[in-house]
XYZ file of C-alpha atoms in Angstrom:
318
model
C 55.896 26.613 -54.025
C 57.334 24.113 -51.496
C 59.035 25.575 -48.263
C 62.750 25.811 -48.601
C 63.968 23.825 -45.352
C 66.044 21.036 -43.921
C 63.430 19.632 -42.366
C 59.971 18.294 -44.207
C 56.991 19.988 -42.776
C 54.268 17.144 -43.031
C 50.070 18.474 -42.677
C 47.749 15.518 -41.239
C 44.354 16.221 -41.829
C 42.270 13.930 -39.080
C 45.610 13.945 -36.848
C 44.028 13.482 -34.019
C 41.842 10.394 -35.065
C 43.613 6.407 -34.148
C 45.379 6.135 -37.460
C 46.799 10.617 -37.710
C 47.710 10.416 -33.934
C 50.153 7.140 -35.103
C 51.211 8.777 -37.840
C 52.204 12.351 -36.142
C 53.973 10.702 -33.762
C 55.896 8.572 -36.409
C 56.671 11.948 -38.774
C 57.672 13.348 -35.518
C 60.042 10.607 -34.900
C 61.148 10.828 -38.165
C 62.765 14.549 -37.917
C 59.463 15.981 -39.197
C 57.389 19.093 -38.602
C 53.869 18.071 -38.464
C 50.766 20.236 -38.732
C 47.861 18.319 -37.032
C 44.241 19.705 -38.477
C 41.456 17.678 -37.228
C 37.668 19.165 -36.206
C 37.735 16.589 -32.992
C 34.487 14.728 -34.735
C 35.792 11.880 -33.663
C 39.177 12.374 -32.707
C 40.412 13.397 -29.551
C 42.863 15.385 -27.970
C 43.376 12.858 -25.712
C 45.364 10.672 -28.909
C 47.996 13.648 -29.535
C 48.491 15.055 -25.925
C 51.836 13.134 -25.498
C 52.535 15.255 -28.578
C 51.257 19.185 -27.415
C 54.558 21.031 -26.359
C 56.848 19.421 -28.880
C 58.701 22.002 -30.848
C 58.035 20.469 -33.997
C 54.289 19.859 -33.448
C 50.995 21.995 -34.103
C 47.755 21.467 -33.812
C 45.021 23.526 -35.897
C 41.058 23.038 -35.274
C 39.570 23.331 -38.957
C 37.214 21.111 -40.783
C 38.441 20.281 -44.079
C 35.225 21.102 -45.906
C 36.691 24.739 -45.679
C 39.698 25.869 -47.367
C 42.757 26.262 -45.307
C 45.808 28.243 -46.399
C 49.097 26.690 -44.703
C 52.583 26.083 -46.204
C 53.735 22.728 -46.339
C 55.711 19.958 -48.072
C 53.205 16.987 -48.603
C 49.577 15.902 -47.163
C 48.394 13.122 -45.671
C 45.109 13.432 -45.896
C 43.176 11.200 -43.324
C 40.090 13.253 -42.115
C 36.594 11.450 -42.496
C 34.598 9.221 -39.680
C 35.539 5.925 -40.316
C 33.486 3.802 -38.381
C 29.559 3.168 -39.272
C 28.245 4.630 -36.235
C 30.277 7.628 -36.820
C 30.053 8.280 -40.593
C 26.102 7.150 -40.504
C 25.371 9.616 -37.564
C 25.516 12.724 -40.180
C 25.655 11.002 -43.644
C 25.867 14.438 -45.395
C 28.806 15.448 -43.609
C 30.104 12.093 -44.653
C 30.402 12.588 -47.889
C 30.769 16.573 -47.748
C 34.567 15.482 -45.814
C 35.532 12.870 -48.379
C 34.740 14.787 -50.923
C 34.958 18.530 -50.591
C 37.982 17.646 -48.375
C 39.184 15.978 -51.239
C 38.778 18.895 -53.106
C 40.533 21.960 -50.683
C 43.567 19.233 -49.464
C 43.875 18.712 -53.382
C 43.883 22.450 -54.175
C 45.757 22.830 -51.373
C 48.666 20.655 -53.155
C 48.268 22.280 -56.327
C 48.888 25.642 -55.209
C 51.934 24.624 -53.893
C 52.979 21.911 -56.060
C 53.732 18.873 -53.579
C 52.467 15.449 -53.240
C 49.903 14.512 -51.198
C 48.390 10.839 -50.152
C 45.339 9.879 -49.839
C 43.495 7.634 -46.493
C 41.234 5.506 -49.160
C 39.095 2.070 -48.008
C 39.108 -1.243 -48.481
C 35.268 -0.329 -48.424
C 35.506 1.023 -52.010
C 35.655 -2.664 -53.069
C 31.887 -3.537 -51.287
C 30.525 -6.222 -51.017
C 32.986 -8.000 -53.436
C 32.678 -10.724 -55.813
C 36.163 -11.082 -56.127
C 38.926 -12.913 -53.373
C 41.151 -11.429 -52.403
C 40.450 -7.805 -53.292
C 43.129 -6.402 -56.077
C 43.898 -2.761 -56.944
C 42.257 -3.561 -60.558
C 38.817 -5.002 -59.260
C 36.557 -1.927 -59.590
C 34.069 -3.177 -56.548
C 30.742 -4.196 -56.131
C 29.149 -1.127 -53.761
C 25.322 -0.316 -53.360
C 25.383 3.336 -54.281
C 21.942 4.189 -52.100
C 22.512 2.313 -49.056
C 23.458 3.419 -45.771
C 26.627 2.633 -45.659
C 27.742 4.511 -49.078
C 28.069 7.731 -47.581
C 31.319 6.681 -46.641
C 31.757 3.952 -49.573
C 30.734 6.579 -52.641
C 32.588 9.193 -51.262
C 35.965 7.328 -50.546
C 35.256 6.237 -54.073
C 34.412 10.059 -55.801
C 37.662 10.838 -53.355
C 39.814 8.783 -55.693
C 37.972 9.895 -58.928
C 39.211 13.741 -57.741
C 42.464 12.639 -57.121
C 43.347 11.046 -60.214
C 41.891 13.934 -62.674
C 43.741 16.393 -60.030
C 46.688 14.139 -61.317
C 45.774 14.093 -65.143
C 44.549 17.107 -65.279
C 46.849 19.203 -62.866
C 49.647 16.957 -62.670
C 49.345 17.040 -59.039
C 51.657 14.011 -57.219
C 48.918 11.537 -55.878
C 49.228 8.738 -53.301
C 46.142 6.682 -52.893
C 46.200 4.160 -50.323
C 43.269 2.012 -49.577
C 43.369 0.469 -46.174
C 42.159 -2.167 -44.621
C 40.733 -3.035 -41.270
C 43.643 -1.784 -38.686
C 43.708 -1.563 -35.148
C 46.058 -0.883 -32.187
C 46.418 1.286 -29.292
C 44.150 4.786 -29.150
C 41.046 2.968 -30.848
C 37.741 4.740 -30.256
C 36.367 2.833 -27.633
C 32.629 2.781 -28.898
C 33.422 3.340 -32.522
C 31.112 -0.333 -33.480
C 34.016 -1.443 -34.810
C 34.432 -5.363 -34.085
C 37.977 -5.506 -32.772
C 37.227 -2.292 -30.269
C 33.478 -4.369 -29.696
C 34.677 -7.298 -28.710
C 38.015 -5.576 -26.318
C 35.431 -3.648 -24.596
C 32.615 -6.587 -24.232
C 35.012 -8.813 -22.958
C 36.805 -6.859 -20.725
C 33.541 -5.419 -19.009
C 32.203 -9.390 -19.159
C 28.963 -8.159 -21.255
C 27.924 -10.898 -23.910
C 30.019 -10.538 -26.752
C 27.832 -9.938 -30.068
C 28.090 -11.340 -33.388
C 25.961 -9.990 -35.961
C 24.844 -12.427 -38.894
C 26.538 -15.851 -38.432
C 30.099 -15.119 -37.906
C 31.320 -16.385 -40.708
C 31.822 -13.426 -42.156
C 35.676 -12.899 -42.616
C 38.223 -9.984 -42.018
C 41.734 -9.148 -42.106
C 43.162 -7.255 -39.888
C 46.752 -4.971 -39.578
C 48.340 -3.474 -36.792
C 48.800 -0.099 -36.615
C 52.382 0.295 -36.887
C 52.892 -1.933 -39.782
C 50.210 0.318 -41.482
C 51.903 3.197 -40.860
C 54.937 1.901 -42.481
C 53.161 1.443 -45.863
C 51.638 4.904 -45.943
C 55.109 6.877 -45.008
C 56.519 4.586 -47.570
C 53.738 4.882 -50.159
C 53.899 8.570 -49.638
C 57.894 8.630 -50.099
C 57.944 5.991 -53.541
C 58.993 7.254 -56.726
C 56.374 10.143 -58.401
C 54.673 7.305 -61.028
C 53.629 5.016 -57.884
C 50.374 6.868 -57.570
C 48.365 3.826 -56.405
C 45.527 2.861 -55.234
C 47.573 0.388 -53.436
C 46.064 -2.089 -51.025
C 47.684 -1.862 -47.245
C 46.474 -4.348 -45.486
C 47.381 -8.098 -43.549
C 45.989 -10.890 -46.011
C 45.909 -13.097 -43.276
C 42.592 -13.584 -43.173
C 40.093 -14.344 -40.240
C 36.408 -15.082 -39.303
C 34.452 -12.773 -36.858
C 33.485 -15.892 -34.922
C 37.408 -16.966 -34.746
C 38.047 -13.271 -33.643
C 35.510 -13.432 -31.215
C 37.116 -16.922 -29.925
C 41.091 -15.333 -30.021
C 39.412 -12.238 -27.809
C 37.949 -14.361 -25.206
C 41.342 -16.020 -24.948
C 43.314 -13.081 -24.751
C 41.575 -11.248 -22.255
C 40.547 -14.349 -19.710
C 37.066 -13.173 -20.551
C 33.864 -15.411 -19.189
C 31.720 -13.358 -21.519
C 29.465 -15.490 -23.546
C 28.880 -14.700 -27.508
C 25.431 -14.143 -28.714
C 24.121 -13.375 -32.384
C 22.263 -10.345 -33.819
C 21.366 -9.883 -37.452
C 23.482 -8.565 -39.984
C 23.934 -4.938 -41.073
C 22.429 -3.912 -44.194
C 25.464 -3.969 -46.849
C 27.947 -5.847 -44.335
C 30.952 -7.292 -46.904
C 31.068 -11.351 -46.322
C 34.529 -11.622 -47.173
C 37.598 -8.737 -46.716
C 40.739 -9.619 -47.306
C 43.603 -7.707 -49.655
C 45.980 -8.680 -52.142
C 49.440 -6.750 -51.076
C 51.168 -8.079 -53.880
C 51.752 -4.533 -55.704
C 52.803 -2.758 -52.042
C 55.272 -5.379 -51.798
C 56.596 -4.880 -55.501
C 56.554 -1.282 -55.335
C 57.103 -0.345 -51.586
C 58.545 -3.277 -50.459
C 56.098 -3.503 -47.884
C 53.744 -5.893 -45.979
C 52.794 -6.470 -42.567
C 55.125 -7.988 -40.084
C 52.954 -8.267 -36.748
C 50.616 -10.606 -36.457
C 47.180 -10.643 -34.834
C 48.479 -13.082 -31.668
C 51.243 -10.516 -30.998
C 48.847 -6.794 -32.175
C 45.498 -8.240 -30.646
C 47.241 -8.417 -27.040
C 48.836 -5.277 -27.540
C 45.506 -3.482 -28.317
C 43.973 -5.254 -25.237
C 46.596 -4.075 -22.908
C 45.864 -0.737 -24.641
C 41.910 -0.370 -23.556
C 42.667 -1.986 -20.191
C 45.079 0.695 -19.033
C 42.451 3.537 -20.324
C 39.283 2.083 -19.368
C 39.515 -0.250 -16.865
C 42.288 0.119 -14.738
């Protein structure tokens, strides 16, 4: 059963990663007690140690492909490499977190009957033949490629939480988010907003794989945030998926271009090849957050992008 308390005790699985350190801090904010669990795969303590000493804050190392026993009011659960050099350094592991995570955070909320949300992808979608991406397109994803360690289990992620919800009647939230960034990015994560920030700012070449044409979207941090504390707080039929993400959408060769700008960079862009599976278009259709949240992003990328920038420059190269 719940905790009886006045104030909500919140667990992040993957706290410590870019998008649970925002979010702890936010709950935090908020009145909340939050429980950060995160292995440190990728995330570091370096994220959440503005955070270590608060009264209201605790950090527990665990990797959710065990079971873990805590008492709690709701789940975010965010835990799983999100990058492709992370989640394609140990593929196995990849897809044991997305899915036997799945499986303890979701027993985890049956046991004591509360809701819990879930960190999907925009990368469930593929390689899509559909623009822009809506909740009801079911994707177009190569099942045996090296990217769908991360893609098949995000997907098989959201298969357990639905039948956890038909079956178990367990309160689901399934967000599926779309390329964010913002302060506390992994540096080296190959990510191409953190690639080109850390190219430019060390005046390497700046590298474009395929022929930049490619296109993105991208959403700040904070306004991502927003939509999953307000996904995870809608009424108990808004189980999702629900797209968060800016539709405002850009090329990787105009990203590379605003970068340059931004930083005063004199780095010059050169081309690689594409990665195997690498989506040509990305950009979401928020239409159903706004409906049922009343969400959508309010920063833009000339406002975020400079913000990031400052971000890296202050822990790398000051």
């Amino acid at each position: 059963m719940p905790r009886y308390s006045l104030q909500k005790r919140s667990l992040v699985t993957g706290g410590a990663g870019f998008l649970g350190s925002h979010l702890c801090e936010r709950l935090l904010a908020m009145g909340n007690e939050v429980i950060c669990v995160d292995n440190f795969f990728t995330g570091t303590r370096r994220n959440i140690e503005h955070l270590i000493g608060h009264q209201r804050f605790e950090i527990l190392r665990h990797d959710v492909t065990f079971p873990l026993y805590v008492e709690v009011d709701e789940i975010y659960n965010l835990a799983c490499p999100a990058s492709p050099i992370h989640y394609q350094f140990d593929p196995v592991q990849t897809t044991k977190t997305s899915v036997s995570g799945a499986i303890n955070m979701l027993g985890l909320a049956k046991r004591l009957r509360i809701p819990i949300l879930q960190a999907s992808t925009s990368e469930v979608y593929g390689n899509p033949t559909v623009h822009p991406q809506t909740e009801d397109y079911w994707g177009n994803v190569n099942p045996i490629g090296p990217r769908s360690c991360y893609d098949e289990g995000k997907r098989c992620a959201e298969t357990l939480f639905f039948d956890y919800h038909r079956q178990h009647q367990i309160r689901i939230k399934v967000a599926r988010i779309f390329n964010t960034y913002g302060p506390r990015m992994h540096p080296r994560d190959g990510r191409v907003v953190s690639n080109f920030i850390m190219q430019a700012l060390a005046g390497e070449d700046i590298t474009l794989y395929g022929d930049g044409r490619q296109t993105r979207s991208f959403c700040f941090v904070d306004d991502l945030i927003d939509g999953l504390i307000k996904l995870m707080n809608s009424a108990d039929e808004v189980t999702g998926p629900v797209n968060l993400g800016n539709p405002e959408e850009f090329s990787i060769a105009e990203l590379a271009d605003l970068v340059l700008q931004a930083t005063g960079s004199k780095s010059r862009i050169v081309f690689a090849p594409s990665p195997v599976d690498d989506p040509r278009q990305r950009r979401p259709d928020v239409t159903l957050a706004r409906t049922l949240l009343g969400w959508e992003p309010v920063v833009p990328l000339a406002i975020g992008l400079p913000r990031t920038i400052a971000d890296f420059r202050s822990r790398f190269f000051a």
